[in-house]
């Protein structure tokens, strides 16, 4: 019906879709006139093999990837996915573990097929599932691989821009995925001194000094931690946990 009403004109078709979907804002992709014939409006699952994939998705329970038991995954936006297909469960686990890093489809498929012990015929099953995730905004596509160093390095280092923002006292920082990341006061202090020149132990010592001086307020079970003895047992785990959070937020390089 839309094709008949618009006479096959894409601009009119999109305008009618605006009306039908109550779409108040539309993003339009502009291409050169000579490239118009090359444009493909029908998205095919096979096209995902051209991209690097990433998804910020987690599960709170152990997942059996070799059976069809139900597993629930949750995105960073709080949306949940119930999955029973073994290869899809395995792929989501791999994507979640690698995030914020990307992975090529072929590598993802090979690893998921091995973990789920499924045959190569499951390729289209996985491609179609990933396409559905992409269209629902749960899977991100990149043209280039994104790889970040993590907290495993002896002297962790945050990206320079984020360190500068933290030193300026900003409550958020820009990561390597061009996103704004909200930070709590402890993370701001941690980010500011994670410059690649300090070991983790030196970072812990510096933050402990600031807590004792009253520059950073920490509490445990409602009780303020402001003496060196209490902080000595508490600080290593806190630093490790927050370095992992900075890593997952693509703020470490």
PDB file of C-alpha atoms in Angstrom:
ATOM      1  CA  UNK A   1       0.000   0.000   0.000  1.00  0.00           C
ATOM      2  CA  UNK A   2       2.841   2.369   0.828  1.00  0.00           C
ATOM      3  CA  UNK A   3       4.533   1.642  -2.490  1.00  0.00           C
ATOM      4  CA  UNK A   4       1.329   2.434  -4.343  1.00  0.00           C
ATOM      5  CA  UNK A   5       0.749   5.638  -2.371  1.00  0.00           C
ATOM      6  CA  UNK A   6       4.305   6.871  -2.860  1.00  0.00           C
ATOM      7  CA  UNK A   7       4.671   5.737  -6.447  1.00  0.00           C
ATOM      8  CA  UNK A   8       7.935   4.023  -5.562  1.00  0.00           C
ATOM      9  CA  UNK A   9       9.578   7.296  -4.482  1.00  0.00           C
ATOM     10  CA  UNK A  10      11.727   6.649  -1.449  1.00  0.00           C
ATOM     11  CA  UNK A  11      11.289  10.181  -0.044  1.00  0.00           C
ATOM     12  CA  UNK A  12       7.497   9.872  -0.073  1.00  0.00           C
ATOM     13  CA  UNK A  13       7.714   6.354   1.334  1.00  0.00           C
ATOM     14  CA  UNK A  14       9.776   7.582   4.284  1.00  0.00           C
ATOM     15  CA  UNK A  15       7.375  10.494   4.800  1.00  0.00           C
ATOM     16  CA  UNK A  16       4.400   8.131   5.007  1.00  0.00           C
ATOM     17  CA  UNK A  17       6.355   5.941   7.424  1.00  0.00           C
ATOM     18  CA  UNK A  18       6.874   9.026   9.593  1.00  0.00           C
ATOM     19  CA  UNK A  19       3.109   9.433   9.748  1.00  0.00           C
ATOM     20  CA  UNK A  20       2.370   5.769  10.436  1.00  0.00           C
ATOM     21  CA  UNK A  21       4.995   5.365  13.154  1.00  0.00           C
ATOM     22  CA  UNK A  22       4.535   8.824  14.648  1.00  0.00           C
ATOM     23  CA  UNK A  23       8.233   9.341  13.973  1.00  0.00           C
ATOM     24  CA  UNK A  24       9.173  12.905  14.869  1.00  0.00           C
ATOM     25  CA  UNK A  25      12.873  12.578  14.074  1.00  0.00           C
ATOM     26  CA  UNK A  26      14.451  10.588  11.276  1.00  0.00           C
ATOM     27  CA  UNK A  27      18.126  10.062  10.494  1.00  0.00           C
ATOM     28  CA  UNK A  28      18.811  10.262   6.776  1.00  0.00           C
ATOM     29  CA  UNK A  29      21.877   8.857   5.045  1.00  0.00           C
ATOM     30  CA  UNK A  30      23.030  11.023   2.143  1.00  0.00           C
ATOM     31  CA  UNK A  31      25.023   9.491  -0.719  1.00  0.00           C
ATOM     32  CA  UNK A  32      26.393  10.911  -3.945  1.00  0.00           C
ATOM     33  CA  UNK A  33      24.066  10.665  -6.930  1.00  0.00           C
ATOM     34  CA  UNK A  34      26.448   8.417  -8.846  1.00  0.00           C
ATOM     35  CA  UNK A  35      26.464   5.955  -5.916  1.00  0.00           C
ATOM     36  CA  UNK A  36      22.703   5.756  -5.593  1.00  0.00           C
ATOM     37  CA  UNK A  37      22.453   2.584  -7.673  1.00  0.00           C
ATOM     38  CA  UNK A  38      24.938   0.906  -5.306  1.00  0.00           C
ATOM     39  CA  UNK A  39      22.763   1.497  -2.230  1.00  0.00           C
ATOM     40  CA  UNK A  40      21.224  -1.629  -0.709  1.00  0.00           C
ATOM     41  CA  UNK A  41      18.110  -0.992   1.355  1.00  0.00           C
ATOM     42  CA  UNK A  42      17.535  -4.617   2.280  1.00  0.00           C
ATOM     43  CA  UNK A  43      19.802  -5.590   5.180  1.00  0.00           C
ATOM     44  CA  UNK A  44      21.086  -9.160   4.944  1.00  0.00           C
ATOM     45  CA  UNK A  45      22.415 -11.134   7.891  1.00  0.00           C
ATOM     46  CA  UNK A  46      25.474 -12.180   5.856  1.00  0.00           C
ATOM     47  CA  UNK A  47      26.603  -8.546   5.804  1.00  0.00           C
ATOM     48  CA  UNK A  48      27.482  -8.834   9.494  1.00  0.00           C
ATOM     49  CA  UNK A  49      30.564 -10.816   8.477  1.00  0.00           C
ATOM     50  CA  UNK A  50      32.071  -7.539   7.232  1.00  0.00           C
ATOM     51  CA  UNK A  51      32.045  -5.917  10.664  1.00  0.00           C
ATOM     52  CA  UNK A  52      33.616  -6.130  14.086  1.00  0.00           C
ATOM     53  CA  UNK A  53      30.985  -6.916  16.732  1.00  0.00           C
ATOM     54  CA  UNK A  54      30.541  -5.894  20.352  1.00  0.00           C
ATOM     55  CA  UNK A  55      27.752  -6.076  22.923  1.00  0.00           C
ATOM     56  CA  UNK A  56      27.580  -4.898  26.521  1.00  0.00           C
ATOM     57  CA  UNK A  57      25.547  -7.825  27.752  1.00  0.00           C
ATOM     58  CA  UNK A  58      25.801  -9.954  30.888  1.00  0.00           C
ATOM     59  CA  UNK A  59      24.181 -12.830  32.710  1.00  0.00           C
ATOM     60  CA  UNK A  60      23.937 -13.263  36.464  1.00  0.00           C
ATOM     61  CA  UNK A  61      23.955 -17.069  36.466  1.00  0.00           C
ATOM     62  CA  UNK A  62      26.020 -19.884  35.034  1.00  0.00           C
ATOM     63  CA  UNK A  63      24.908 -20.732  31.513  1.00  0.00           C
ATOM     64  CA  UNK A  64      24.840 -24.235  30.029  1.00  0.00           C
ATOM     65  CA  UNK A  65      25.868 -23.677  26.422  1.00  0.00           C
ATOM     66  CA  UNK A  66      25.584 -27.319  25.363  1.00  0.00           C
ATOM     67  CA  UNK A  67      21.884 -27.760  26.114  1.00  0.00           C
ATOM     68  CA  UNK A  68      18.635 -25.951  25.296  1.00  0.00           C
ATOM     69  CA  UNK A  69      18.003 -24.813  28.857  1.00  0.00           C
ATOM     70  CA  UNK A  70      16.775 -21.247  29.248  1.00  0.00           C
ATOM     71  CA  UNK A  71      19.342 -18.524  29.961  1.00  0.00           C
ATOM     72  CA  UNK A  72      18.549 -14.871  30.611  1.00  0.00           C
ATOM     73  CA  UNK A  73      20.912 -12.120  29.503  1.00  0.00           C
ATOM     74  CA  UNK A  74      20.678  -8.432  30.353  1.00  0.00           C
ATOM     75  CA  UNK A  75      21.946  -5.464  28.361  1.00  0.00           C
ATOM     76  CA  UNK A  76      23.504  -2.338  29.813  1.00  0.00           C
ATOM     77  CA  UNK A  77      20.164  -0.594  29.189  1.00  0.00           C
ATOM     78  CA  UNK A  78      18.378  -3.118  31.418  1.00  0.00           C
ATOM     79  CA  UNK A  79      16.702  -5.042  28.597  1.00  0.00           C
ATOM     80  CA  UNK A  80      16.537  -8.806  29.064  1.00  0.00           C
ATOM     81  CA  UNK A  81      16.863 -11.624  26.550  1.00  0.00           C
ATOM     82  CA  UNK A  82      15.695 -15.193  27.120  1.00  0.00           C
ATOM     83  CA  UNK A  83      17.780 -17.579  25.002  1.00  0.00           C
ATOM     84  CA  UNK A  84      17.671 -21.350  24.600  1.00  0.00           C
ATOM     85  CA  UNK A  85      19.721 -21.973  21.432  1.00  0.00           C
ATOM     86  CA  UNK A  86      23.172 -23.240  22.560  1.00  0.00           C
ATOM     87  CA  UNK A  87      25.271 -21.428  19.945  1.00  0.00           C
ATOM     88  CA  UNK A  88      23.512 -18.126  20.606  1.00  0.00           C
ATOM     89  CA  UNK A  89      24.058 -18.479  24.357  1.00  0.00           C
ATOM     90  CA  UNK A  90      27.745 -19.201  23.769  1.00  0.00           C
ATOM     91  CA  UNK A  91      28.084 -16.206  21.433  1.00  0.00           C
ATOM     92  CA  UNK A  92      26.443 -13.831  23.918  1.00  0.00           C
ATOM     93  CA  UNK A  93      28.763 -15.039  26.674  1.00  0.00           C
ATOM     94  CA  UNK A  94      31.795 -14.417  24.469  1.00  0.00           C
ATOM     95  CA  UNK A  95      30.584 -10.951  23.461  1.00  0.00           C
ATOM     96  CA  UNK A  96      29.922 -10.030  27.088  1.00  0.00           C
ATOM     97  CA  UNK A  97      33.328 -11.269  28.230  1.00  0.00           C
ATOM     98  CA  UNK A  98      35.147  -9.362  25.477  1.00  0.00           C
ATOM     99  CA  UNK A  99      33.300  -6.078  25.869  1.00  0.00           C
ATOM    100  CA  UNK A 100      34.331  -3.292  25.290  1.00  0.00           C
ATOM    101  CA  UNK A 101      36.602  -5.076  22.822  1.00  0.00           C
ATOM    102  CA  UNK A 102      35.234  -6.180  19.461  1.00  0.00           C
ATOM    103  CA  UNK A 103      35.419  -9.532  17.711  1.00  0.00           C
ATOM    104  CA  UNK A 104      35.039 -10.484  14.053  1.00  0.00           C
ATOM    105  CA  UNK A 105      32.085 -12.696  13.186  1.00  0.00           C
ATOM    106  CA  UNK A 106      34.160 -15.637  11.959  1.00  0.00           C
ATOM    107  CA  UNK A 107      36.149 -15.700  15.198  1.00  0.00           C
ATOM    108  CA  UNK A 108      32.956 -15.404  17.238  1.00  0.00           C
ATOM    109  CA  UNK A 109      31.266 -18.181  15.284  1.00  0.00           C
ATOM    110  CA  UNK A 110      34.239 -20.544  15.595  1.00  0.00           C
ATOM    111  CA  UNK A 111      34.525 -19.983  19.358  1.00  0.00           C
ATOM    112  CA  UNK A 112      30.768 -20.254  19.961  1.00  0.00           C
ATOM    113  CA  UNK A 113      30.475 -23.416  17.842  1.00  0.00           C
ATOM    114  CA  UNK A 114      33.326 -25.011  19.776  1.00  0.00           C
ATOM    115  CA  UNK A 115      31.911 -24.108  23.186  1.00  0.00           C
ATOM    116  CA  UNK A 116      28.371 -25.180  22.348  1.00  0.00           C
ATOM    117  CA  UNK A 117      29.518 -28.296  20.462  1.00  0.00           C
ATOM    118  CA  UNK A 118      27.255 -27.422  17.540  1.00  0.00           C
ATOM    119  CA  UNK A 119      27.728 -28.159  13.863  1.00  0.00           C
ATOM    120  CA  UNK A 120      28.762 -25.659  11.206  1.00  0.00           C
ATOM    121  CA  UNK A 121      25.171 -25.581   9.928  1.00  0.00           C
ATOM    122  CA  UNK A 122      24.386 -23.264  12.846  1.00  0.00           C
ATOM    123  CA  UNK A 123      26.114 -20.386  11.067  1.00  0.00           C
ATOM    124  CA  UNK A 124      22.890 -18.913   9.678  1.00  0.00           C
ATOM    125  CA  UNK A 125      21.173 -19.379  13.030  1.00  0.00           C
ATOM    126  CA  UNK A 126      23.812 -17.239  14.695  1.00  0.00           C
ATOM    127  CA  UNK A 127      23.859 -14.654  11.893  1.00  0.00           C
ATOM    128  CA  UNK A 128      20.094 -14.170  12.035  1.00  0.00           C
ATOM    129  CA  UNK A 129      20.170 -13.829  15.815  1.00  0.00           C
ATOM    130  CA  UNK A 130      22.950 -11.254  15.646  1.00  0.00           C
ATOM    131  CA  UNK A 131      21.069  -9.294  12.986  1.00  0.00           C
ATOM    132  CA  UNK A 132      18.010  -9.186  15.261  1.00  0.00           C
ATOM    133  CA  UNK A 133      20.209  -7.908  18.102  1.00  0.00           C
ATOM    134  CA  UNK A 134      21.668  -5.239  15.806  1.00  0.00           C
ATOM    135  CA  UNK A 135      18.266  -4.004  14.664  1.00  0.00           C
ATOM    136  CA  UNK A 136      17.166  -3.810  18.307  1.00  0.00           C
ATOM    137  CA  UNK A 137      20.188  -1.747  19.290  1.00  0.00           C
ATOM    138  CA  UNK A 138      21.823  -4.469  21.394  1.00  0.00           C
ATOM    139  CA  UNK A 139      24.769  -5.275  19.109  1.00  0.00           C
ATOM    140  CA  UNK A 140      27.219  -2.627  17.912  1.00  0.00           C
ATOM    141  CA  UNK A 141      29.062  -2.773  14.595  1.00  0.00           C
ATOM    142  CA  UNK A 142      32.509  -1.319  13.911  1.00  0.00           C
ATOM    143  CA  UNK A 143      34.578  -1.261  10.754  1.00  0.00           C
ATOM    144  CA  UNK A 144      37.866  -1.505  12.661  1.00  0.00           C
ATOM    145  CA  UNK A 145      38.732  -3.791  15.597  1.00  0.00           C
ATOM    146  CA  UNK A 146      38.724  -2.121  19.008  1.00  0.00           C
ATOM    147  CA  UNK A 147      41.327  -3.511  21.401  1.00  0.00           C
ATOM    148  CA  UNK A 148      42.151  -2.008  24.771  1.00  0.00           C
ATOM    149  CA  UNK A 149      44.790  -2.866  27.316  1.00  0.00           C
ATOM    150  CA  UNK A 150      43.410  -3.871  30.675  1.00  0.00           C
ATOM    151  CA  UNK A 151      44.309  -3.834  34.331  1.00  0.00           C
ATOM    152  CA  UNK A 152      46.592  -6.831  33.912  1.00  0.00           C
ATOM    153  CA  UNK A 153      49.469  -4.522  32.979  1.00  0.00           C
ATOM    154  CA  UNK A 154      51.881  -3.767  35.832  1.00  0.00           C
ATOM    155  CA  UNK A 155      51.255  -0.022  35.656  1.00  0.00           C
ATOM    156  CA  UNK A 156      47.707   0.597  34.385  1.00  0.00           C
ATOM    157  CA  UNK A 157      47.106   3.755  32.372  1.00  0.00           C
ATOM    158  CA  UNK A 158      43.920   5.589  31.592  1.00  0.00           C
ATOM    159  CA  UNK A 159      43.558   7.513  28.349  1.00  0.00           C
ATOM    160  CA  UNK A 160      44.955  11.056  28.525  1.00  0.00           C
ATOM    161  CA  UNK A 161      41.668  12.866  27.871  1.00  0.00           C
ATOM    162  CA  UNK A 162      39.864  10.972  30.638  1.00  0.00           C
ATOM    163  CA  UNK A 163      42.706  11.665  33.082  1.00  0.00           C
ATOM    164  CA  UNK A 164      42.556  15.361  32.286  1.00  0.00           C
ATOM    165  CA  UNK A 165      38.799  15.406  32.773  1.00  0.00           C
ATOM    166  CA  UNK A 166      39.175  13.635  36.130  1.00  0.00           C
ATOM    167  CA  UNK A 167      41.897  16.037  37.275  1.00  0.00           C
ATOM    168  CA  UNK A 168      39.552  18.909  36.437  1.00  0.00           C
ATOM    169  CA  UNK A 169      37.013  17.354  38.811  1.00  0.00           C
ATOM    170  CA  UNK A 170      34.510  16.289  36.162  1.00  0.00           C
ATOM    171  CA  UNK A 171      31.994  13.664  37.237  1.00  0.00           C
ATOM    172  CA  UNK A 172      32.171  12.012  33.823  1.00  0.00           C
ATOM    173  CA  UNK A 173      34.837  11.138  31.276  1.00  0.00           C
ATOM    174  CA  UNK A 174      35.051  10.395  27.564  1.00  0.00           C
ATOM    175  CA  UNK A 175      36.096   6.850  26.676  1.00  0.00           C
ATOM    176  CA  UNK A 176      37.679   5.292  23.597  1.00  0.00           C
ATOM    177  CA  UNK A 177      34.261   4.432  22.188  1.00  0.00           C
ATOM    178  CA  UNK A 178      33.387   8.164  22.076  1.00  0.00           C
ATOM    179  CA  UNK A 179      30.933   7.804  24.967  1.00  0.00           C
ATOM    180  CA  UNK A 180      30.486   9.757  28.178  1.00  0.00           C
ATOM    181  CA  UNK A 181      30.966   7.608  31.287  1.00  0.00           C
ATOM    182  CA  UNK A 182      29.517   8.732  34.618  1.00  0.00           C
ATOM    183  CA  UNK A 183      31.956   8.395  37.534  1.00  0.00           C
ATOM    184  CA  UNK A 184      31.606   8.393  41.313  1.00  0.00           C
ATOM    185  CA  UNK A 185      34.067  10.482  43.408  1.00  0.00           C
ATOM    186  CA  UNK A 186      36.353   7.525  44.124  1.00  0.00           C
ATOM    187  CA  UNK A 187      36.556   6.645  40.423  1.00  0.00           C
ATOM    188  CA  UNK A 188      37.380  10.264  39.586  1.00  0.00           C
ATOM    189  CA  UNK A 189      40.286  10.180  42.058  1.00  0.00           C
ATOM    190  CA  UNK A 190      41.444   6.801  40.767  1.00  0.00           C
ATOM    191  CA  UNK A 191      41.236   7.824  37.125  1.00  0.00           C
ATOM    192  CA  UNK A 192      43.245  10.996  37.738  1.00  0.00           C
ATOM    193  CA  UNK A 193      46.314   9.083  38.989  1.00  0.00           C
ATOM    194  CA  UNK A 194      46.155   6.022  36.726  1.00  0.00           C
ATOM    195  CA  UNK A 195      48.772   7.443  34.375  1.00  0.00           C
ATOM    196  CA  UNK A 196      51.052   4.470  33.679  1.00  0.00           C
ATOM    197  CA  UNK A 197      53.726   5.752  36.045  1.00  0.00           C
ATOM    198  CA  UNK A 198      52.343   4.140  39.200  1.00  0.00           C
ATOM    199  CA  UNK A 199      52.010   0.486  40.120  1.00  0.00           C
ATOM    200  CA  UNK A 200      48.719  -0.724  41.557  1.00  0.00           C
ATOM    201  CA  UNK A 201      50.305  -0.746  45.014  1.00  0.00           C
ATOM    202  CA  UNK A 202      51.378   2.879  44.575  1.00  0.00           C
ATOM    203  CA  UNK A 203      47.878   3.814  43.443  1.00  0.00           C
ATOM    204  CA  UNK A 204      46.431   2.147  46.542  1.00  0.00           C
ATOM    205  CA  UNK A 205      48.900   4.020  48.770  1.00  0.00           C
ATOM    206  CA  UNK A 206      48.088   7.392  47.218  1.00  0.00           C
ATOM    207  CA  UNK A 207      44.337   6.899  47.536  1.00  0.00           C
ATOM    208  CA  UNK A 208      44.748   5.740  51.125  1.00  0.00           C
ATOM    209  CA  UNK A 209      46.637   8.948  51.920  1.00  0.00           C
ATOM    210  CA  UNK A 210      43.832  11.021  50.439  1.00  0.00           C
ATOM    211  CA  UNK A 211      41.209   9.134  52.432  1.00  0.00           C
ATOM    212  CA  UNK A 212      43.134   9.643  55.682  1.00  0.00           C
ATOM    213  CA  UNK A 213      43.463  13.344  54.855  1.00  0.00           C
ATOM    214  CA  UNK A 214      39.702  13.561  54.365  1.00  0.00           C
ATOM    215  CA  UNK A 215      39.931  14.391  50.668  1.00  0.00           C
ATOM    216  CA  UNK A 216      37.991  11.252  49.706  1.00  0.00           C
ATOM    217  CA  UNK A 217      35.128   9.908  51.781  1.00  0.00           C
ATOM    218  CA  UNK A 218      34.699   6.124  52.010  1.00  0.00           C
ATOM    219  CA  UNK A 219      32.256   4.132  54.090  1.00  0.00           C
ATOM    220  CA  UNK A 220      31.724   0.480  54.894  1.00  0.00           C
ATOM    221  CA  UNK A 221      28.461  -0.621  56.483  1.00  0.00           C
ATOM    222  CA  UNK A 222      27.705   3.013  57.198  1.00  0.00           C
ATOM    223  CA  UNK A 223      30.962   3.594  59.058  1.00  0.00           C
ATOM    224  CA  UNK A 224      33.499   6.068  57.698  1.00  0.00           C
ATOM    225  CA  UNK A 225      36.892   4.652  56.737  1.00  0.00           C
ATOM    226  CA  UNK A 226      39.504   7.270  57.458  1.00  0.00           C
ATOM    227  CA  UNK A 227      42.330   5.507  59.274  1.00  0.00           C
ATOM    228  CA  UNK A 228      45.243   3.710  57.647  1.00  0.00           C
ATOM    229  CA  UNK A 229      44.646   0.430  59.468  1.00  0.00           C
ATOM    230  CA  UNK A 230      41.059   0.033  58.265  1.00  0.00           C
ATOM    231  CA  UNK A 231      41.908   1.172  54.772  1.00  0.00           C
ATOM    232  CA  UNK A 232      44.854  -1.232  54.434  1.00  0.00           C
ATOM    233  CA  UNK A 233      42.494  -4.211  54.306  1.00  0.00           C
ATOM    234  CA  UNK A 234      39.793  -2.474  52.279  1.00  0.00           C
ATOM    235  CA  UNK A 235      41.675  -0.471  49.638  1.00  0.00           C
ATOM    236  CA  UNK A 236      43.240  -3.271  47.479  1.00  0.00           C
ATOM    237  CA  UNK A 237      39.887  -4.858  46.700  1.00  0.00           C
ATOM    238  CA  UNK A 238      38.270  -1.490  46.079  1.00  0.00           C
ATOM    239  CA  UNK A 239      40.999  -0.400  43.671  1.00  0.00           C
ATOM    240  CA  UNK A 240      40.918  -3.728  41.831  1.00  0.00           C
ATOM    241  CA  UNK A 241      37.128  -3.606  41.466  1.00  0.00           C
ATOM    242  CA  UNK A 242      37.118  -0.037  40.157  1.00  0.00           C
ATOM    243  CA  UNK A 243      40.017  -0.619  37.780  1.00  0.00           C
ATOM    244  CA  UNK A 244      37.939  -3.441  36.297  1.00  0.00           C
ATOM    245  CA  UNK A 245      35.009  -1.057  35.954  1.00  0.00           C
ATOM    246  CA  UNK A 246      37.210   1.517  34.217  1.00  0.00           C
ATOM    247  CA  UNK A 247      38.471  -1.234  31.914  1.00  0.00           C
ATOM    248  CA  UNK A 248      34.948  -2.347  31.003  1.00  0.00           C
ATOM    249  CA  UNK A 249      34.082   1.302  30.321  1.00  0.00           C
ATOM    250  CA  UNK A 250      36.954   1.534  27.779  1.00  0.00           C
ATOM    251  CA  UNK A 251      38.798   4.149  29.828  1.00  0.00           C
ATOM    252  CA  UNK A 252      42.094   2.242  30.083  1.00  0.00           C
ATOM    253  CA  UNK A 253      44.608   1.971  27.262  1.00  0.00           C
TER     254      UNK A 253
END
